[in-house]
Amino acid sequence: MKKYFLDNGFVKLDSLVSLSEVEKIRKLYDGLLYDKKRTKGLRSDLGGVENTRNSTEKITQIMLPSSIEPKLLENIAYKRALNHTRLLLGKDMELDFDMLINKAPYTNTITPWHQDAAYWIDMPDKRAVSCWIALDDVYEDNGCMWFVPKRDEIIKPHSFYSEGGALHCTANTNEAQSIPLNAGGCTFHDGFTLHFSKGNITSNQRRALILNFRPKKMIELERKQGINHTGVRKRIILKSCGRIEIRL
Ligand SMILES: O=C(O)CCC(=O)C(=O)O
């Protein structure tokens, strides 16, 4: 797994947790998904503000769900994802933040091609792992993850795909691979890996819990700069290379 991850920038694990653990997460997850009050300030639509205005969320993102529902942290998924991450990138890796991303039924809204590092501040130690855990069976038609096997550690110029929504970049995606998973399976990807998902054209939710890990020292550095991943877009810096950096 480690060699595959280091060579390609992503790797899949067919089963991170059992269905009974998935069921426990789903209960807490749905409690947050359907509660706009408790999630206020941490919730947005990656499909863009246009959807929020119409009150139909297409891609619901809830940052730091475990800060509202600490029981999530007790789930074995967090421990197992951390253990795998440490095997992939080192013993100093820690949980930086978690988030929920849900694609509601028939919303058919893509998560555009992007690299996660485009959302983050530039850090001297660039190691990072996102563990994307499927809480439903996922496949192309409901929005499973796609990855382009990685060749380098360059961040491409990113811009907003839709007003107030997700970032995107243009890239050669000829070699992209879709990664269907059963509920309880997961993928791990690093901050430079290009990824995307199609819209959900099915009658069910596509629920994912995402755990982001980075070196302990880099988390301390972020916090010193006031970055705690609440999703509040505090500052937008246009870098000379054209890259947009959004502090989340
Ligand atoms: O769930 C999705 O559609 C996108 C997830 C993603 O971009 C991420 O986990 O970095």
mmCIF file of C-alpha atoms and ligand atoms in Angstrom:
data_model
loop_
_atom_site.group_PDB
_atom_site.id
_atom_site.type_symbol
_atom_site.label_atom_id
_atom_site.label_comp_id
_atom_site.label_asym_id
_atom_site.label_seq_id
_atom_site.Cartn_x
_atom_site.Cartn_y
_atom_site.Cartn_z
ATOM 1 C CA MET A 1 0.000 0.000 0.000
ATOM 2 C CA LYS A 2 2.782 2.408 0.951
ATOM 3 C CA LYS A 3 4.690 1.928 -2.306
ATOM 4 C CA TYR A 4 1.504 2.367 -4.340
ATOM 5 C CA PHE A 5 0.626 5.528 -2.387
ATOM 6 C CA LEU A 6 4.111 7.036 -2.771
ATOM 7 C CA ASP A 7 4.221 6.221 -6.507
ATOM 8 C CA ASN A 8 0.677 7.317 -7.379
ATOM 9 C CA GLY A 9 -0.408 9.805 -4.708
ATOM 10 C CA PHE A 10 -3.406 7.707 -3.717
ATOM 11 C CA VAL A 11 -4.319 4.205 -2.655
ATOM 12 C CA LYS A 12 -7.544 2.376 -1.792
ATOM 13 C CA LEU A 13 -8.423 0.136 1.119
ATOM 14 C CA ASP A 14 -11.419 -2.130 0.513
ATOM 15 C CA SER A 15 -12.476 -2.179 4.149
ATOM 16 C CA LEU A 16 -11.407 0.321 6.791
ATOM 17 C CA VAL A 17 -14.384 -0.408 9.051
ATOM 18 C CA SER A 18 -17.217 -2.924 9.258
ATOM 19 C CA LEU A 19 -20.798 -2.153 8.297
ATOM 20 C CA SER A 20 -21.800 -2.002 11.975
ATOM 21 C CA GLU A 21 -19.240 0.787 12.529
ATOM 22 C CA VAL A 22 -20.468 2.499 9.348
ATOM 23 C CA GLU A 23 -23.982 2.334 10.752
ATOM 24 C CA LYS A 24 -22.849 4.138 13.941
ATOM 25 C CA ILE A 25 -21.203 6.898 11.882
ATOM 26 C CA ARG A 26 -24.265 7.220 9.613
ATOM 27 C CA LYS A 27 -26.514 7.933 12.591
ATOM 28 C CA LEU A 28 -24.317 10.794 13.803
ATOM 29 C CA TYR A 29 -23.719 11.971 10.231
ATOM 30 C CA ASP A 30 -27.420 12.149 9.354
ATOM 31 C CA GLY A 31 -28.066 13.988 12.612
ATOM 32 C CA LEU A 32 -25.727 16.725 11.381
ATOM 33 C CA LEU A 33 -26.819 16.632 7.754
ATOM 34 C CA TYR A 34 -30.429 17.365 8.612
ATOM 35 C CA ASP A 35 -29.683 19.924 11.345
ATOM 36 C CA LYS A 36 -28.908 23.308 9.791
ATOM 37 C CA LYS A 37 -28.952 25.015 13.199
ATOM 38 C CA ARG A 38 -26.222 22.981 14.860
ATOM 39 C CA THR A 39 -24.055 23.061 11.757
ATOM 40 C CA LYS A 40 -24.455 26.784 11.075
ATOM 41 C CA GLY A 41 -21.132 28.471 10.298
ATOM 42 C CA LEU A 42 -19.449 25.163 9.470
ATOM 43 C CA ARG A 43 -21.720 24.291 6.582
ATOM 44 C CA SER A 44 -21.528 25.273 2.920
ATOM 45 C CA ASP A 45 -22.440 24.074 -0.536
ATOM 46 C CA LEU A 46 -19.455 23.124 -2.662
ATOM 47 C CA GLY A 47 -21.838 23.402 -5.588
ATOM 48 C CA GLY A 48 -21.775 27.195 -5.088
ATOM 49 C CA VAL A 49 -23.737 29.927 -3.305
ATOM 50 C CA GLU A 50 -26.389 29.937 -5.984
ATOM 51 C CA ASN A 51 -27.661 26.655 -4.519
ATOM 52 C CA THR A 52 -27.588 27.936 -0.941
ATOM 53 C CA ARG A 53 -29.733 30.898 -2.006
ATOM 54 C CA ASN A 54 -32.247 28.454 -3.449
ATOM 55 C CA SER A 55 -31.876 26.397 -0.265
ATOM 56 C CA THR A 56 -31.214 23.201 -2.220
ATOM 57 C CA GLU A 57 -27.800 21.967 -1.200
ATOM 58 C CA LYS A 58 -26.129 19.945 -3.902
ATOM 59 C CA ILE A 59 -22.796 19.112 -2.306
ATOM 60 C CA THR A 60 -23.090 19.634 1.437
ATOM 61 C CA GLN A 61 -19.788 20.193 3.189
ATOM 62 C CA ILE A 62 -19.707 20.338 6.981
ATOM 63 C CA MET A 63 -16.335 21.215 8.430
ATOM 64 C CA LEU A 64 -15.156 19.846 11.797
ATOM 65 C CA PRO A 65 -18.214 17.621 12.387
ATOM 66 C CA SER A 66 -16.523 16.087 15.445
ATOM 67 C CA SER A 67 -16.454 19.523 17.089
ATOM 68 C CA ILE A 68 -20.273 19.441 17.086
ATOM 69 C CA GLU A 69 -20.650 15.684 17.537
ATOM 70 C CA PRO A 70 -17.604 14.500 19.567
ATOM 71 C CA LYS A 71 -18.938 10.914 19.583
ATOM 72 C CA LEU A 72 -17.620 10.644 16.032
ATOM 73 C CA LEU A 73 -14.069 10.663 17.427
ATOM 74 C CA GLU A 74 -14.821 7.491 19.385
ATOM 75 C CA ASN A 75 -15.436 5.569 16.177
ATOM 76 C CA ILE A 76 -12.682 3.111 15.291
ATOM 77 C CA ALA A 77 -12.498 4.712 11.827
ATOM 78 C CA TYR A 78 -10.509 7.653 13.244
ATOM 79 C CA LYS A 79 -7.949 5.377 14.933
ATOM 80 C CA ARG A 80 -7.544 3.059 11.946
ATOM 81 C CA ALA A 81 -7.215 5.934 9.475
ATOM 82 C CA LEU A 82 -4.528 7.491 11.692
ATOM 83 C CA ASN A 83 -2.629 4.187 11.957
ATOM 84 C CA HIS A 84 -2.657 3.734 8.186
ATOM 85 C CA THR A 85 -1.620 7.341 7.639
ATOM 86 C CA ARG A 86 1.340 6.924 9.999
ATOM 87 C CA LEU A 87 2.433 3.852 8.063
ATOM 88 C CA LEU A 88 2.140 5.795 4.810
ATOM 89 C CA LEU A 89 3.833 9.077 5.789
ATOM 90 C CA GLY A 90 5.349 8.864 9.280
ATOM 91 C CA LYS A 91 4.719 8.572 12.988
ATOM 92 C CA ASP A 92 4.361 12.321 13.495
ATOM 93 C CA MET A 93 1.135 12.468 11.452
ATOM 94 C CA GLU A 94 -1.932 13.674 13.425
ATOM 95 C CA LEU A 95 -5.559 14.512 12.667
ATOM 96 C CA ASP A 96 -5.707 18.115 11.450
ATOM 97 C CA PHE A 97 -9.446 18.267 10.681
ATOM 98 C CA ASP A 98 -12.412 16.200 9.629
ATOM 99 C CA MET A 99 -15.280 17.043 7.275
ATOM 100 C CA LEU A 100 -18.434 15.573 5.811
ATOM 101 C CA ILE A 101 -19.230 15.792 2.124
ATOM 102 C CA ASN A 102 -22.631 14.589 0.982
ATOM 103 C CA LYS A 103 -24.073 14.501 -2.507
ATOM 104 C CA ALA A 104 -27.847 14.542 -2.247
ATOM 105 C CA PRO A 105 -29.991 12.360 -4.550
ATOM 106 C CA TYR A 106 -30.419 13.529 -8.163
ATOM 107 C CA THR A 107 -28.256 16.637 -7.635
ATOM 108 C CA ASN A 108 -25.901 15.729 -10.473
ATOM 109 C CA THR A 109 -23.198 18.220 -9.456
ATOM 110 C CA ILE A 110 -19.556 17.381 -9.982
ATOM 111 C CA THR A 111 -16.764 18.056 -7.521
ATOM 112 C CA PRO A 112 -14.374 19.584 -10.057
ATOM 113 C CA TRP A 113 -10.772 18.492 -10.588
ATOM 114 C CA HIS A 114 -8.548 19.997 -7.920
ATOM 115 C CA GLN A 115 -5.632 19.454 -5.577
ATOM 116 C CA ASP A 116 -6.320 19.852 -1.866
ATOM 117 C CA ALA A 117 -3.069 21.773 -1.348
ATOM 118 C CA ALA A 118 -4.629 24.642 -3.336
ATOM 119 C CA TYR A 119 -6.932 25.208 -0.332
ATOM 120 C CA TRP A 120 -4.095 25.309 2.197
ATOM 121 C CA ILE A 121 -1.317 27.671 3.214
ATOM 122 C CA ASP A 122 2.129 26.826 1.970
ATOM 123 C CA MET A 123 3.926 24.802 4.634
ATOM 124 C CA PRO A 124 7.579 23.754 4.821
ATOM 125 C CA ASP A 125 6.632 20.116 5.420
ATOM 126 C CA LYS A 126 4.184 19.216 2.676
ATOM 127 C CA ARG A 127 3.202 15.751 3.866
ATOM 128 C CA ALA A 128 -0.583 15.371 4.064
ATOM 129 C CA VAL A 129 -3.087 12.543 3.795
ATOM 130 C CA SER A 130 -6.830 12.725 3.258
ATOM 131 C CA CYS A 131 -8.697 9.560 4.132
ATOM 132 C CA TRP A 132 -12.017 9.545 2.226
ATOM 133 C CA ILE A 133 -14.359 7.031 3.865
ATOM 134 C CA ALA A 134 -17.399 5.785 1.938
ATOM 135 C CA LEU A 135 -20.502 5.563 4.117
ATOM 136 C CA ASP A 136 -22.567 4.274 1.194
ATOM 137 C CA ASP A 137 -21.550 1.988 -1.633
ATOM 138 C CA VAL A 138 -19.989 4.408 -4.109
ATOM 139 C CA TYR A 139 -19.603 4.113 -7.869
ATOM 140 C CA GLU A 140 -19.362 6.487 -10.815
ATOM 141 C CA ASP A 141 -23.075 7.351 -10.978
ATOM 142 C CA ASN A 142 -23.366 8.505 -7.360
ATOM 143 C CA GLY A 143 -19.968 10.221 -7.131
ATOM 144 C CA CYS A 144 -17.109 7.883 -6.216
ATOM 145 C CA MET A 145 -13.657 9.421 -6.194
ATOM 146 C CA TRP A 146 -11.450 9.663 -9.294
ATOM 147 C CA PHE A 147 -7.690 10.213 -9.132
ATOM 148 C CA VAL A 148 -4.948 11.013 -11.609
ATOM 149 C CA PRO A 149 -1.814 9.036 -10.678
ATOM 150 C CA LYS A 150 0.639 11.704 -9.578
ATOM 151 C CA ARG A 151 3.944 12.566 -11.198
ATOM 152 C CA ASP A 152 5.106 15.647 -9.295
ATOM 153 C CA GLU A 153 4.488 17.989 -6.366
ATOM 154 C CA ILE A 154 3.427 21.113 -8.228
ATOM 155 C CA ILE A 155 0.240 22.999 -7.377
ATOM 156 C CA LYS A 156 -1.600 24.058 -10.501
ATOM 157 C CA PRO A 157 -3.365 27.444 -10.717
ATOM 158 C CA HIS A 158 -6.868 27.077 -9.231
ATOM 159 C CA SER A 159 -9.958 29.262 -9.453
ATOM 160 C CA PHE A 160 -13.553 29.027 -8.276
ATOM 161 C CA TYR A 161 -15.590 26.606 -10.358
ATOM 162 C CA SER A 162 -18.802 28.348 -9.310
ATOM 163 C CA GLU A 163 -19.366 31.407 -7.104
ATOM 164 C CA GLY A 164 -18.556 30.557 -3.494
ATOM 165 C CA GLY A 165 -18.144 26.884 -4.331
ATOM 166 C CA ALA A 166 -15.273 24.502 -4.914
ATOM 167 C CA LEU A 167 -11.916 25.296 -6.477
ATOM 168 C CA HIS A 168 -10.891 23.734 -9.752
ATOM 169 C CA CYS A 169 -7.984 23.545 -12.125
ATOM 170 C CA THR A 170 -7.446 22.367 -15.652
ATOM 171 C CA ALA A 171 -5.471 19.182 -16.009
ATOM 172 C CA ASN A 172 -4.788 16.255 -18.253
ATOM 173 C CA THR A 173 -7.085 13.587 -16.841
ATOM 174 C CA ASN A 174 -6.609 10.929 -19.527
ATOM 175 C CA GLU A 175 -5.120 8.548 -16.992
ATOM 176 C CA ALA A 176 -7.746 9.192 -14.304
ATOM 177 C CA GLN A 177 -9.054 6.153 -12.454
ATOM 178 C CA SER A 178 -12.433 5.858 -10.750
ATOM 179 C CA ILE A 179 -12.412 4.051 -7.401
ATOM 180 C CA PRO A 180 -15.743 2.377 -6.566
ATOM 181 C CA LEU A 181 -15.960 1.218 -2.949
ATOM 182 C CA ASN A 182 -18.346 -0.585 -0.669
ATOM 183 C CA ALA A 183 -19.498 1.278 2.424
ATOM 184 C CA GLY A 184 -16.678 1.116 4.979
ATOM 185 C CA GLY A 185 -13.966 1.201 2.324
ATOM 186 C CA CYS A 186 -11.744 4.232 1.871
ATOM 187 C CA THR A 187 -9.102 5.926 -0.218
ATOM 188 C CA PHE A 188 -6.035 7.823 0.945
ATOM 189 C CA HIS A 189 -4.692 10.679 -1.180
ATOM 190 C CA ASP A 190 -2.053 13.338 -0.659
ATOM 191 C CA GLY A 191 -2.377 17.090 -1.033
ATOM 192 C CA PHE A 192 -0.980 17.241 -4.575
ATOM 193 C CA THR A 193 -3.076 14.461 -6.081
ATOM 194 C CA LEU A 194 -5.641 15.585 -8.649
ATOM 195 C CA HIS A 195 -9.102 14.282 -7.812
ATOM 196 C CA PHE A 196 -12.726 14.708 -8.816
ATOM 197 C CA SER A 197 -16.123 13.068 -8.480
ATOM 198 C CA LYS A 198 -19.120 12.973 -10.812
ATOM 199 C CA GLY A 199 -22.526 14.184 -9.737
ATOM 200 C CA ASN A 200 -24.986 11.938 -7.961
ATOM 201 C CA ILE A 201 -27.671 10.866 -10.440
ATOM 202 C CA THR A 202 -29.137 8.162 -8.196
ATOM 203 C CA SER A 203 -32.042 8.201 -5.744
ATOM 204 C CA ASN A 204 -29.825 7.819 -2.634
ATOM 205 C CA GLN A 205 -27.416 9.985 -0.661
ATOM 206 C CA ARG A 206 -23.688 9.648 -1.317
ATOM 207 C CA ARG A 207 -22.196 10.164 2.112
ATOM 208 C CA ALA A 208 -18.464 10.478 2.770
ATOM 209 C CA LEU A 209 -16.510 11.241 5.936
ATOM 210 C CA ILE A 210 -13.079 12.710 5.253
ATOM 211 C CA LEU A 211 -10.214 12.779 7.757
ATOM 212 C CA ASN A 212 -7.233 14.999 7.019
ATOM 213 C CA PHE A 213 -3.848 14.330 8.559
ATOM 214 C CA ARG A 214 -0.564 16.235 8.540
ATOM 215 C CA PRO A 215 2.599 16.452 10.680
ATOM 216 C CA LYS A 216 2.006 17.619 14.254
ATOM 217 C CA LYS A 217 4.395 20.563 13.783
ATOM 218 C CA MET A 218 2.556 21.753 10.678
ATOM 219 C CA ILE A 219 -0.768 21.647 12.536
ATOM 220 C CA GLU A 220 0.823 23.830 15.240
ATOM 221 C CA LEU A 221 2.036 26.199 12.521
ATOM 222 C CA GLU A 222 -1.465 26.441 11.044
ATOM 223 C CA ARG A 223 -3.066 27.123 14.418
ATOM 224 C CA LYS A 224 -0.490 29.862 15.136
ATOM 225 C CA GLN A 225 -1.667 31.504 11.922
ATOM 226 C CA GLY A 226 -5.300 31.183 12.973
ATOM 227 C CA ILE A 227 -6.132 28.372 10.595
ATOM 228 C CA ASN A 228 -8.468 25.830 12.131
ATOM 229 C CA HIS A 229 -10.413 24.665 9.064
ATOM 230 C CA THR A 230 -13.783 26.030 10.067
ATOM 231 C CA GLY A 231 -14.469 26.699 6.410
ATOM 232 C CA VAL A 232 -14.544 30.477 6.915
ATOM 233 C CA ARG A 233 -12.761 31.906 3.956
ATOM 234 C CA LYS A 234 -10.636 34.401 5.874
ATOM 235 C CA ARG A 235 -8.307 35.674 3.254
ATOM 236 C CA ILE A 236 -7.670 35.225 -0.422
ATOM 237 C CA ILE A 237 -4.158 35.748 -1.622
ATOM 238 C CA LEU A 238 -3.366 35.865 -5.293
ATOM 239 C CA LYS A 239 0.127 34.465 -5.572
ATOM 240 C CA SER A 240 2.469 35.641 -8.278
ATOM 241 C CA CYS A 241 2.238 32.187 -9.897
ATOM 242 C CA GLY A 242 -1.496 32.755 -10.305
ATOM 243 C CA ARG A 243 -2.427 30.280 -7.626
ATOM 244 C CA ILE A 244 -5.288 31.320 -5.386
ATOM 245 C CA GLU A 245 -4.683 30.475 -1.764
ATOM 246 C CA ILE A 246 -7.708 30.340 0.477
ATOM 247 C CA ARG A 247 -7.179 30.066 4.179
ATOM 248 C CA LEU A 248 -9.637 27.588 5.607
HETATM 249 O O1 LIG B 1 -16.460 13.946 -1.921
HETATM 250 C C1 LIG B 1 -16.150 14.552 -2.942
HETATM 251 O O2 LIG B 1 -16.860 14.603 -3.925
HETATM 252 C C2 LIG B 1 -14.841 15.291 -3.009
HETATM 253 C C3 LIG B 1 -13.938 15.026 -1.867
HETATM 254 C C4 LIG B 1 -12.659 15.791 -1.930
HETATM 255 O O3 LIG B 1 -12.432 16.600 -2.778
HETATM 256 C C5 LIG B 1 -11.670 15.529 -0.885
HETATM 257 O O4 LIG B 1 -11.897 14.704 0.012
HETATM 258 O O5 LIG B 1 -10.590 16.141 -0.946
#
